[in-house]
Coordinates of C-alpha atoms and ligand atoms in Angstrom, one line a residue:
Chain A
X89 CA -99.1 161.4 146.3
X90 CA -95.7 159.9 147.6
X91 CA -93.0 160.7 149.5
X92 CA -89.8 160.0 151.3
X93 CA -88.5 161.6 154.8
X94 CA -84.2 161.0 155.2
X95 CA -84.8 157.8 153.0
X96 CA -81.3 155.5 153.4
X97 CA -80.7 152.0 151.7
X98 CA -77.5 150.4 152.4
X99 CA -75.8 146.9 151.5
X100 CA -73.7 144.7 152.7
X101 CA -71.1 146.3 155.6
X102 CA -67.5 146.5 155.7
X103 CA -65.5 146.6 152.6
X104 CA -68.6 145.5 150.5
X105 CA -70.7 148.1 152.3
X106 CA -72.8 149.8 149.2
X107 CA -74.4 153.1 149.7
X108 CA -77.6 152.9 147.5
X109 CA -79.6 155.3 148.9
X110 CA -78.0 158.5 151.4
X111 CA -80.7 160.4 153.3
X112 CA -83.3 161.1 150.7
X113 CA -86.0 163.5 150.7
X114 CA -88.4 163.9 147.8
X115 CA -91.9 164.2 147.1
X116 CA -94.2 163.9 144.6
X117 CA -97.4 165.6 144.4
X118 CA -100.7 164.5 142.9
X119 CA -101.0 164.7 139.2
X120 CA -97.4 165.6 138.6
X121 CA -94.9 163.7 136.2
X122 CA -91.3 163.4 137.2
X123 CA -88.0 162.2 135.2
X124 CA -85.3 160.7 137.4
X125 CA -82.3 160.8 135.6
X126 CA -78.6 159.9 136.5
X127 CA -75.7 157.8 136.5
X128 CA -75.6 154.0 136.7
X129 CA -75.9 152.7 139.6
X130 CA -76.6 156.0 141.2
X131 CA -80.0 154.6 142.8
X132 CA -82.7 155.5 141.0
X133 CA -84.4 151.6 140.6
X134 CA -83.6 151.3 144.5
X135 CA -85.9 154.6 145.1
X136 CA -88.0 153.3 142.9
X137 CA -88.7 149.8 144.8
X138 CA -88.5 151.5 147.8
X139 CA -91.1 154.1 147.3
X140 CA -93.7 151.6 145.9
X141 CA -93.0 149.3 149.0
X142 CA -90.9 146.5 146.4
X143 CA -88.0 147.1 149.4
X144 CA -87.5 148.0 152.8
X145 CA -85.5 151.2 153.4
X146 CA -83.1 150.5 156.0
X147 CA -83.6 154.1 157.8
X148 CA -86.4 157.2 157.3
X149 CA -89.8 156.5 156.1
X150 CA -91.6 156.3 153.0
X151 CA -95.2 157.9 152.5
X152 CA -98.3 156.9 149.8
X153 CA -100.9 158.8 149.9
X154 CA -100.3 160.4 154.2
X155 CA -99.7 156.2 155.1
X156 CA -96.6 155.6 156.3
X157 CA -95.9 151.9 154.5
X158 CA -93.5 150.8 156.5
X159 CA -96.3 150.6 159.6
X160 CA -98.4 148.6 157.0
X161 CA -98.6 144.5 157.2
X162 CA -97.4 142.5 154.5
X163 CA -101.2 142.4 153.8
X164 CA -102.1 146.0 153.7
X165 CA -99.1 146.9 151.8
X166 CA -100.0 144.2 148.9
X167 CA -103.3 145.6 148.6
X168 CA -102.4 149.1 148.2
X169 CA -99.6 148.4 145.8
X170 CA -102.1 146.2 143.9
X171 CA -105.1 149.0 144.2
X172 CA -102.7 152.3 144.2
X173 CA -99.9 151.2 143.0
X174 CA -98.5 150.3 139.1
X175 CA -94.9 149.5 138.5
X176 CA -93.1 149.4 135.3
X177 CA -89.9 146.7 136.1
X178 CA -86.5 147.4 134.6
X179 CA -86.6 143.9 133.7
X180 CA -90.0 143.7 132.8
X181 CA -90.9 140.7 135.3
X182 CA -93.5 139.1 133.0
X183 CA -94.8 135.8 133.6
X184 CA -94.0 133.5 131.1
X185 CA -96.5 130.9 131.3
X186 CA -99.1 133.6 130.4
X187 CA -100.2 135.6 127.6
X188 CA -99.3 139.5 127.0
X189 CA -103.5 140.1 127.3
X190 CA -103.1 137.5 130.6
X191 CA -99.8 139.5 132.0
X192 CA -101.1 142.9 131.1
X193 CA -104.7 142.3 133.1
X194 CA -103.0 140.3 135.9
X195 CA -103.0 142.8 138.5
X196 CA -107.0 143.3 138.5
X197 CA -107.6 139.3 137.9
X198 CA -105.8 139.5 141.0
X199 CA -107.4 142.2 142.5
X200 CA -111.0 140.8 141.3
X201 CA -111.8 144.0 140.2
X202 CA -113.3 144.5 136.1
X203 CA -111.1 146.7 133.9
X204 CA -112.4 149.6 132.1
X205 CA -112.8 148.5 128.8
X206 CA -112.6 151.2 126.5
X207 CA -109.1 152.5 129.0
X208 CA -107.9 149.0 128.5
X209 CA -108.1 149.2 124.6
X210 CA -106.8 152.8 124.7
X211 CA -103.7 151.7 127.0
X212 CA -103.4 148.5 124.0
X213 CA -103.7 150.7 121.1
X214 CA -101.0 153.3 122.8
X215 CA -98.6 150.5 123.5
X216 CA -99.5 148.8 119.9
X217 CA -99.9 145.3 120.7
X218 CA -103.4 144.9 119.4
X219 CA -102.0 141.6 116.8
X220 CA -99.7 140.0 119.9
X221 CA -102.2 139.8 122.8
X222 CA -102.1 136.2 122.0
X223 CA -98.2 135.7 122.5
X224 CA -96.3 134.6 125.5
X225 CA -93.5 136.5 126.2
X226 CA -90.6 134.4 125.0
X227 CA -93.0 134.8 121.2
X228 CA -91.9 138.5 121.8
X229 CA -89.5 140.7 120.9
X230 CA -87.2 142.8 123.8
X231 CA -89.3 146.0 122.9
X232 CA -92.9 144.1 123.2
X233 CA -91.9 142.2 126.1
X234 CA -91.2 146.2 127.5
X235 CA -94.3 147.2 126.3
X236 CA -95.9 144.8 128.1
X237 CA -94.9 146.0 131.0
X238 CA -95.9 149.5 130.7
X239 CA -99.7 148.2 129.5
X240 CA -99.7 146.0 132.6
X241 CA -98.7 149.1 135.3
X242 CA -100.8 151.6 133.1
X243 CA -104.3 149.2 132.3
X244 CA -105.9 149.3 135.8
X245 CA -105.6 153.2 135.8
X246 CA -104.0 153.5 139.0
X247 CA -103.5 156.9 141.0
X248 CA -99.3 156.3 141.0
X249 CA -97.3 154.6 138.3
X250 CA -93.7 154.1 138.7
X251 CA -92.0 153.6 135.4
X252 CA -88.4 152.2 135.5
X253 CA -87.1 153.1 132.3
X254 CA -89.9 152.2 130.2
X255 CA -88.7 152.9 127.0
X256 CA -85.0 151.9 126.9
X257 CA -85.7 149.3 124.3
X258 CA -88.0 150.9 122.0
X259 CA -87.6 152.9 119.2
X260 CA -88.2 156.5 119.2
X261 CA -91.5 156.3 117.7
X262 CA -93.1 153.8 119.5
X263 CA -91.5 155.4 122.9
X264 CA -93.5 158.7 122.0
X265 CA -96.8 156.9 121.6
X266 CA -96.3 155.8 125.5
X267 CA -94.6 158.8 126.9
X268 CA -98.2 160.6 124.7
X269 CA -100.4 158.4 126.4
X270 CA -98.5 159.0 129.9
X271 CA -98.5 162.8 129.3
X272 CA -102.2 162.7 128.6
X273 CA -103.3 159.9 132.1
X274 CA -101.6 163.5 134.1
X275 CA -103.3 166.1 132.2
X276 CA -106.9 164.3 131.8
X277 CA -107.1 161.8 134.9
X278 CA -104.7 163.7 137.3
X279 CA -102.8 160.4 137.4
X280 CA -99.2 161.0 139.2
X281 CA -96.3 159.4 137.3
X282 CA -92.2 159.2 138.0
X283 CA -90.3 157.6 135.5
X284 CA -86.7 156.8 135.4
X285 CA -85.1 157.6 131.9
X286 CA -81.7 157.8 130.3
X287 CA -83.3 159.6 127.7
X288 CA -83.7 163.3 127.6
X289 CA -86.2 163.4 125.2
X290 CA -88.4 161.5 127.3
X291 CA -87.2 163.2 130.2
X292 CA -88.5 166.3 128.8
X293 CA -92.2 165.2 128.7
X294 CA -92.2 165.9 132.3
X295 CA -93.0 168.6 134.5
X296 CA -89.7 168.4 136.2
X297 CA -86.7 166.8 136.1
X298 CA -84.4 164.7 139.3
X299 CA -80.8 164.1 139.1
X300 CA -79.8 161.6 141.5
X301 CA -75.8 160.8 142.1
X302 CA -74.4 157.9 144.6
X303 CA -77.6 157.7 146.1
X304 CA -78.3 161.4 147.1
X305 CA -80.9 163.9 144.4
X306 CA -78.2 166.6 143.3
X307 CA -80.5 168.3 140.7
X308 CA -83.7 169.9 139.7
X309 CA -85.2 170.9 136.7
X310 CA -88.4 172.4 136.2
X311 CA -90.5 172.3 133.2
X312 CA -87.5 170.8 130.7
X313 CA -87.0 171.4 127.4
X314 CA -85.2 168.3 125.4
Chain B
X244 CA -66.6 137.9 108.5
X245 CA -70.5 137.5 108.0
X246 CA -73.1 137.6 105.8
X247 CA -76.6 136.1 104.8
X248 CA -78.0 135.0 101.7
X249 CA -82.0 135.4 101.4
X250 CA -82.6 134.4 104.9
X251 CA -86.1 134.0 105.9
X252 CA -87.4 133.2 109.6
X253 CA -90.8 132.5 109.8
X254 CA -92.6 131.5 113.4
X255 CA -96.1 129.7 113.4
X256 CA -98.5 129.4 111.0
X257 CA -101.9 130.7 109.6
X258 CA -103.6 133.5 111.2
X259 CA -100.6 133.8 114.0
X260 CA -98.0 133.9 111.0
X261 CA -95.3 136.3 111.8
X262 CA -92.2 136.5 109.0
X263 CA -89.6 137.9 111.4
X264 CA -87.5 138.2 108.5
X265 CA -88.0 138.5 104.2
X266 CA -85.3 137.2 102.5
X267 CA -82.5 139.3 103.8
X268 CA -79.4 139.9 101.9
X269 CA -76.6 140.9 104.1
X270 CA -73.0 141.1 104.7
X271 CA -70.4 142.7 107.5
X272 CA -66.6 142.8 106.2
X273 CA -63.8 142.4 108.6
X274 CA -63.1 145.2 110.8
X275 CA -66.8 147.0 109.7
X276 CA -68.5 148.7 112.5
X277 CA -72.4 148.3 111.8
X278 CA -75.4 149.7 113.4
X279 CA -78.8 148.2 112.6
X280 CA -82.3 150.4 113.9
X281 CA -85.6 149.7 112.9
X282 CA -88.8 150.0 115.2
X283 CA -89.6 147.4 118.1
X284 CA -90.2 144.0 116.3
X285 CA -89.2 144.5 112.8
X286 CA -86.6 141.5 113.2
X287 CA -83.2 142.6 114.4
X288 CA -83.0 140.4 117.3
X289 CA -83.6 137.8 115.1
X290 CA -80.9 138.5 112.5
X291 CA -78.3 138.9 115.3
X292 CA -79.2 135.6 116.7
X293 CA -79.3 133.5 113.3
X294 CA -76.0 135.2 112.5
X295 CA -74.6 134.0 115.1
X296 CA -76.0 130.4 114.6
X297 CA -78.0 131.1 118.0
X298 CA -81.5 130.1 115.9
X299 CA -81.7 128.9 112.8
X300 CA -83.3 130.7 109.8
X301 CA -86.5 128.9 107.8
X302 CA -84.7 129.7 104.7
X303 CA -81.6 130.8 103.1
X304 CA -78.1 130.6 104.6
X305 CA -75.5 132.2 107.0
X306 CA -71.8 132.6 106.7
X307 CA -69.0 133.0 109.3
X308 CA -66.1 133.5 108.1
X309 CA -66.3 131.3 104.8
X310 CA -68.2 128.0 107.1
X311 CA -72.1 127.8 106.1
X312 CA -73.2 127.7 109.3
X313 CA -75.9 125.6 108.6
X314 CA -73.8 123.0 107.7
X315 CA -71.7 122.6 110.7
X316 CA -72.5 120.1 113.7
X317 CA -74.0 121.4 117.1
X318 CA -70.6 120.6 118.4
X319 CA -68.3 122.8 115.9
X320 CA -71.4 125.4 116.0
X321 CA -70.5 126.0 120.0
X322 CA -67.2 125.6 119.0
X323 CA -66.9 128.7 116.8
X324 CA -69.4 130.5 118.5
X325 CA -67.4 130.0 121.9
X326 CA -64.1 131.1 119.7
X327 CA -65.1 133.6 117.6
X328 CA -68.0 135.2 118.2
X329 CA -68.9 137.7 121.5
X330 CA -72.4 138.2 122.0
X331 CA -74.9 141.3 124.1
X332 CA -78.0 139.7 124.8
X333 CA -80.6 142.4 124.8
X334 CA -82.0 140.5 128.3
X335 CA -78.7 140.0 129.3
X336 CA -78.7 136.5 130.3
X337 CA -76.5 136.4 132.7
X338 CA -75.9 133.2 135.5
X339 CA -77.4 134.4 138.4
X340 CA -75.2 131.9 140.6
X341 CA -71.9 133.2 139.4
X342 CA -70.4 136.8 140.3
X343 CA -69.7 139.1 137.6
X344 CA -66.1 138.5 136.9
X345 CA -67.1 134.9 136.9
X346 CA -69.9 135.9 133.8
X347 CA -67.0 137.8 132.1
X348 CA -64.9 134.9 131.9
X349 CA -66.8 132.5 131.3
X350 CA -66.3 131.9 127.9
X351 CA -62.8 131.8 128.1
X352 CA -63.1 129.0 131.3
X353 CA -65.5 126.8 129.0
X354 CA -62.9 126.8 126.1
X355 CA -60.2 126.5 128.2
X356 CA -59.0 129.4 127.1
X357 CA -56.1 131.7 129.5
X358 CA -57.4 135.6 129.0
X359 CA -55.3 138.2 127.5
X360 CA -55.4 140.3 131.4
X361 CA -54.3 143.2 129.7
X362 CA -56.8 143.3 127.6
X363 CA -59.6 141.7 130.1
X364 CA -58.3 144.5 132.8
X365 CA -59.2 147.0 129.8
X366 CA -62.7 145.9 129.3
X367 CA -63.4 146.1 132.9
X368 CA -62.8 149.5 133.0
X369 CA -64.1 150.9 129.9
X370 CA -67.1 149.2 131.3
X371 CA -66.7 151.2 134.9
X372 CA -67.1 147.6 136.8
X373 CA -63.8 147.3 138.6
X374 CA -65.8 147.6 142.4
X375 CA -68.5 145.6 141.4
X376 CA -66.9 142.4 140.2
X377 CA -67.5 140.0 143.1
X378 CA -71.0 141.0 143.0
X379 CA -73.9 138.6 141.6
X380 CA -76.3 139.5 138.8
X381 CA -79.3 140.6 141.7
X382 CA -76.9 142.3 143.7
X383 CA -76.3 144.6 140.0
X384 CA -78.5 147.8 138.9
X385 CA -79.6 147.1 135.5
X386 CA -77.1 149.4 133.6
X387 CA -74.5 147.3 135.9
X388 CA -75.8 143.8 134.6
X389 CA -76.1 145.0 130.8
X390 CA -72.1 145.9 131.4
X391 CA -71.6 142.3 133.0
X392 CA -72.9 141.4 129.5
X393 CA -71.0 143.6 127.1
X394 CA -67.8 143.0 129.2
X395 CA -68.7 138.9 128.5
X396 CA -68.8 139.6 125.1
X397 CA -65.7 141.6 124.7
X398 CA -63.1 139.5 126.8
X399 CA -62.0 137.1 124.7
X400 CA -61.3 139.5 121.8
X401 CA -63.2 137.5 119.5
X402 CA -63.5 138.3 115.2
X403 CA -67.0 139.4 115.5
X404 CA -69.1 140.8 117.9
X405 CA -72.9 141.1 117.4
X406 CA -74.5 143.1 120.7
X407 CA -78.1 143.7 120.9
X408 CA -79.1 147.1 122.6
X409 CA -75.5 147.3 124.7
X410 CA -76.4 150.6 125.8
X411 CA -79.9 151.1 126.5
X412 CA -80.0 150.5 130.2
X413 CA -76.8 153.4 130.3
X414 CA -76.6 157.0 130.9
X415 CA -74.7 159.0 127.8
X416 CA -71.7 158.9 129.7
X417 CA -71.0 154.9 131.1
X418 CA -72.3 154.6 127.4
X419 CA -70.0 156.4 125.3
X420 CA -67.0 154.5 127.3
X421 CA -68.2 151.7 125.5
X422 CA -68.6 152.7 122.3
X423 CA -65.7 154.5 121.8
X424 CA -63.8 151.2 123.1
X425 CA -66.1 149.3 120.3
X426 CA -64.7 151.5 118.3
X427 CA -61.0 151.2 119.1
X428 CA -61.8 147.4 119.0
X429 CA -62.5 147.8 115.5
X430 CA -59.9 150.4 114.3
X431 CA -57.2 148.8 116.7
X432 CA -57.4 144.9 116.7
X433 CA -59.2 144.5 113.2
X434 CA -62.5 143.1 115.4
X435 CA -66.0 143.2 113.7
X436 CA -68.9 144.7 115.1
X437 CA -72.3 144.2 114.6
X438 CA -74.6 146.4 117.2
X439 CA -78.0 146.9 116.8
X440 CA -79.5 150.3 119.1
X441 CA -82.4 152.6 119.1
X442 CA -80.2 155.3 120.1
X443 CA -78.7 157.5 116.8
X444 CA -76.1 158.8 119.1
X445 CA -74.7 155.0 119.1
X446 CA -75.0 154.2 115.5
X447 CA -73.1 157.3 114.7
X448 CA -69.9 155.5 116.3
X449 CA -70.6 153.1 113.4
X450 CA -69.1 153.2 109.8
X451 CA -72.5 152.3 108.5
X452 CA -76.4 152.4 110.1
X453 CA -78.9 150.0 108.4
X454 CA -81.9 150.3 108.8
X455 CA -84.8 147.2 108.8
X456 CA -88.4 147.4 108.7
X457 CA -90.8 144.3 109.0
X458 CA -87.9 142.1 108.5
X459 CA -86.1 144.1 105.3
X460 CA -83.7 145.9 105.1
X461 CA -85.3 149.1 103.8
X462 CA -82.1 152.0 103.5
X463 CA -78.4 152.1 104.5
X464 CA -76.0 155.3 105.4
X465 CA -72.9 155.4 105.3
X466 CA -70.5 157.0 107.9
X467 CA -73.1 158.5 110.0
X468 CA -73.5 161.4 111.7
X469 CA -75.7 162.0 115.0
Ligands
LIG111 N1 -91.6 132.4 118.9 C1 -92.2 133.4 118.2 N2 -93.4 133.2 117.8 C2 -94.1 134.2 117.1 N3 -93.6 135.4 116.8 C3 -92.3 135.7 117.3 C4 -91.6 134.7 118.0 N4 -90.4 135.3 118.4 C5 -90.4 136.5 117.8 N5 -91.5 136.8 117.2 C6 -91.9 138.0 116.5 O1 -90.9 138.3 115.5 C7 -90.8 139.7 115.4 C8 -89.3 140.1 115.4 O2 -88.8 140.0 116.7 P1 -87.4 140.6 117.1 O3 -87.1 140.1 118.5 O4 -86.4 140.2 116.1 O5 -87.6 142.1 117.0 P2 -86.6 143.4 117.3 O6 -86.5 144.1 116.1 O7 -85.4 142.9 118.0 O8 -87.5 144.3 118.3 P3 -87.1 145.1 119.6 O9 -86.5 146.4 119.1 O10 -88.4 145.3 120.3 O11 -86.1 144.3 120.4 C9 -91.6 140.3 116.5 O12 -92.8 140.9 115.9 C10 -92.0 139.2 117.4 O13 -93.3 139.3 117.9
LIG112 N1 -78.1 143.4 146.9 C1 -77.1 144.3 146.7 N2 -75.9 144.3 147.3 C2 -75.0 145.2 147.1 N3 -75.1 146.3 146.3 C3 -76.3 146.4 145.7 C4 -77.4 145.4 145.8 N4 -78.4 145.8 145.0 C5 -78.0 147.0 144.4 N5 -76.8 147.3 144.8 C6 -76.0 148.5 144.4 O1 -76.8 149.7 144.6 C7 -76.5 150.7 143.7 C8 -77.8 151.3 143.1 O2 -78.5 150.4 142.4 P1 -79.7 150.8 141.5 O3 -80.3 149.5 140.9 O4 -80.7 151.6 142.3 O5 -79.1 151.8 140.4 P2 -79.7 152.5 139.1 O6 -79.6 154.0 139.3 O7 -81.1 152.0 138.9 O8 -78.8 152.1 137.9 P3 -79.2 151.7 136.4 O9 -79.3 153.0 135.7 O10 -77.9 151.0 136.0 O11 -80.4 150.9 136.3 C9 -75.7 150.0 142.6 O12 -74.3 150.5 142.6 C10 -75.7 148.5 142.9 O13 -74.5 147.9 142.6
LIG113 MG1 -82.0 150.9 137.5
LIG114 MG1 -84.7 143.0 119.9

């Protein structure tokens, strides 16, 4: 479902020069969910942006699907992040002048395309928001502001979500009801999902398990056990 | 070195009536090391920030030190919150414009303040930032920013420290730097700390967890375990 080929990101040159990323190859396949766990700063939000076309790499190639994104325009590449693509931010990166309902459907009032209703309330009920649709995100604590987020990468049911530590600020309850509902978009719809985690609990809801260090994967677990 | 007395916040009104906290009765002694958990929106944001005279409650009163804080102007309010109070924002909030040594001290250049370098040069690497610290907040990973953040708080030494989350955006490891230097700031200089954390690996550096529950305070432990 994704992939990179001798994927490098670096900043800055000199003394300030800032290997994030050193030569990665990974791949994901269809219907799989993988952890990324490591140190931070070790990379893991910089092969997240890259891999959903956020960033430019700054050598090798990224793959969605068997397109190479980098030979995409602008144009091509917004539509298939918006169509393909759902992206759980670190930071969240909610729009504060609209609702959680508004922020969570934004990406197919965007894409003019009608969410699937009874998904949509599923995705709601698993994030439990139902009484704050209403609220704009400063009316919102950290955690619901997070689970925002997640609603608005997982509502239009796309075939890869990236999830950039989507439960970091949420209890351990409420984090099992969304790493449950993630679990169950693999098994049932053959959705594909990476999420970055700190946590190995949630880490081991996966099907494997990435460890990346200073910007290289040093690591692999398969089928983990918290 | 703080405490509440029935303190009540209430937002909005009628059918989009949230009590983010129910007459709560707390207090935090000098040199006391508390952890607060409760699920994602049961009010601990909210107590940290009216504590600290951030918001201000609906209802009932907060202490600092002996000073109602309620009672105070704006002007000695930023006053002892810029001289004796450190505080983790759960979103960070650091200035984007300034690098991160210029967030850590920041504080301390508002008041005027000369810092203790031993003690700064401490923080900075219990927090891991020493490379970083001419770097600006988009040029951070998260983990990297929520450091910026905890490094701001701890700088000046102040009495009391309340920090909101300080390690969920961290691996175990850059984590457990901090807390145990949280904890030396409490057994060492006398400092208070208030930390709120989903993590019970976190409230166990603490000499007591409470816990809160639709803005209550619903069961206390002492000297926890993980
Ligand atoms: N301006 C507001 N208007 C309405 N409700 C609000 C407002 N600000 C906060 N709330 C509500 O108050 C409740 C408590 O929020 P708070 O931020 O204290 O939760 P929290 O315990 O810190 O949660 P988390 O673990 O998710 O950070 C939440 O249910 C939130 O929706
Ligand atoms: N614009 C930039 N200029 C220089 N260095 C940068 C820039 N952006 C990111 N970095 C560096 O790249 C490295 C990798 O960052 P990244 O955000 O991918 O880490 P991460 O693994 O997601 O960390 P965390 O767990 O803290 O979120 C970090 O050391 C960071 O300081
Ligand atoms: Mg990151
Ligand atoms: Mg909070």
């Amino acid at each position: 479902a994704a992939s990179t080929t001798a994927a490098s990101k670096i900043y800055g040159s000199g003394d300030t020069r800032v290997v994030a990323l050193d030569k990665v190859d990974v791949s994901f396949a269809q219907g799989q969910f993988t952890a990324i766990m490591g140190p931070s700063g070790s990379g893991k939000s910089t092969l997240m942006h890259c891999l959903a076309g956020l960033d430019r790499l700054t050598d090798g190639a990224v793959r969605i699907g068997d397109v190479n994104i980098s030979e995409l325009s602008e144009k091509d590449l917004t539509l298939l992040r918006r169509n393909k693509i759902g992206f759980v931010f670190q930071a969240f990166n909610l729009v504060p002048t609209l609702t959680a309902i508004e922020n969570i459907t934004l990406p197919m009032d965007l894409g003019k395309t009608k969410p699937d209703q009874a998904h949509l309330d599923e995705v709601i009920r698993a994030v439990g928001l139902a009484d704050r649709l209403k609220h704009k995100p400063n009316e919102l604590s950290g955690g619901q502001q997070q689970r925002v987020a997640v609603a608005r990468a997982l509502g239009s049911r796309p075939d890869v979500i990236f999830a950039d530590e989507p439960t970091g600020n949420l209890d351990s309850q409420t984090g099992a009801e969304i790493l449950a509902f993630m679990r169950r978009a693999v098994n049932e719809f053959g959705q594909t999902i990476v999420m970055v985690t700190h946590d190995p609990v949630a880490a081991s809801y996966a099907d494997r398990v990435l460890f990346l260090n200073d910007g290289r994967i040093v690591n692999e677990l398969q089928n983990p056990d918290a």
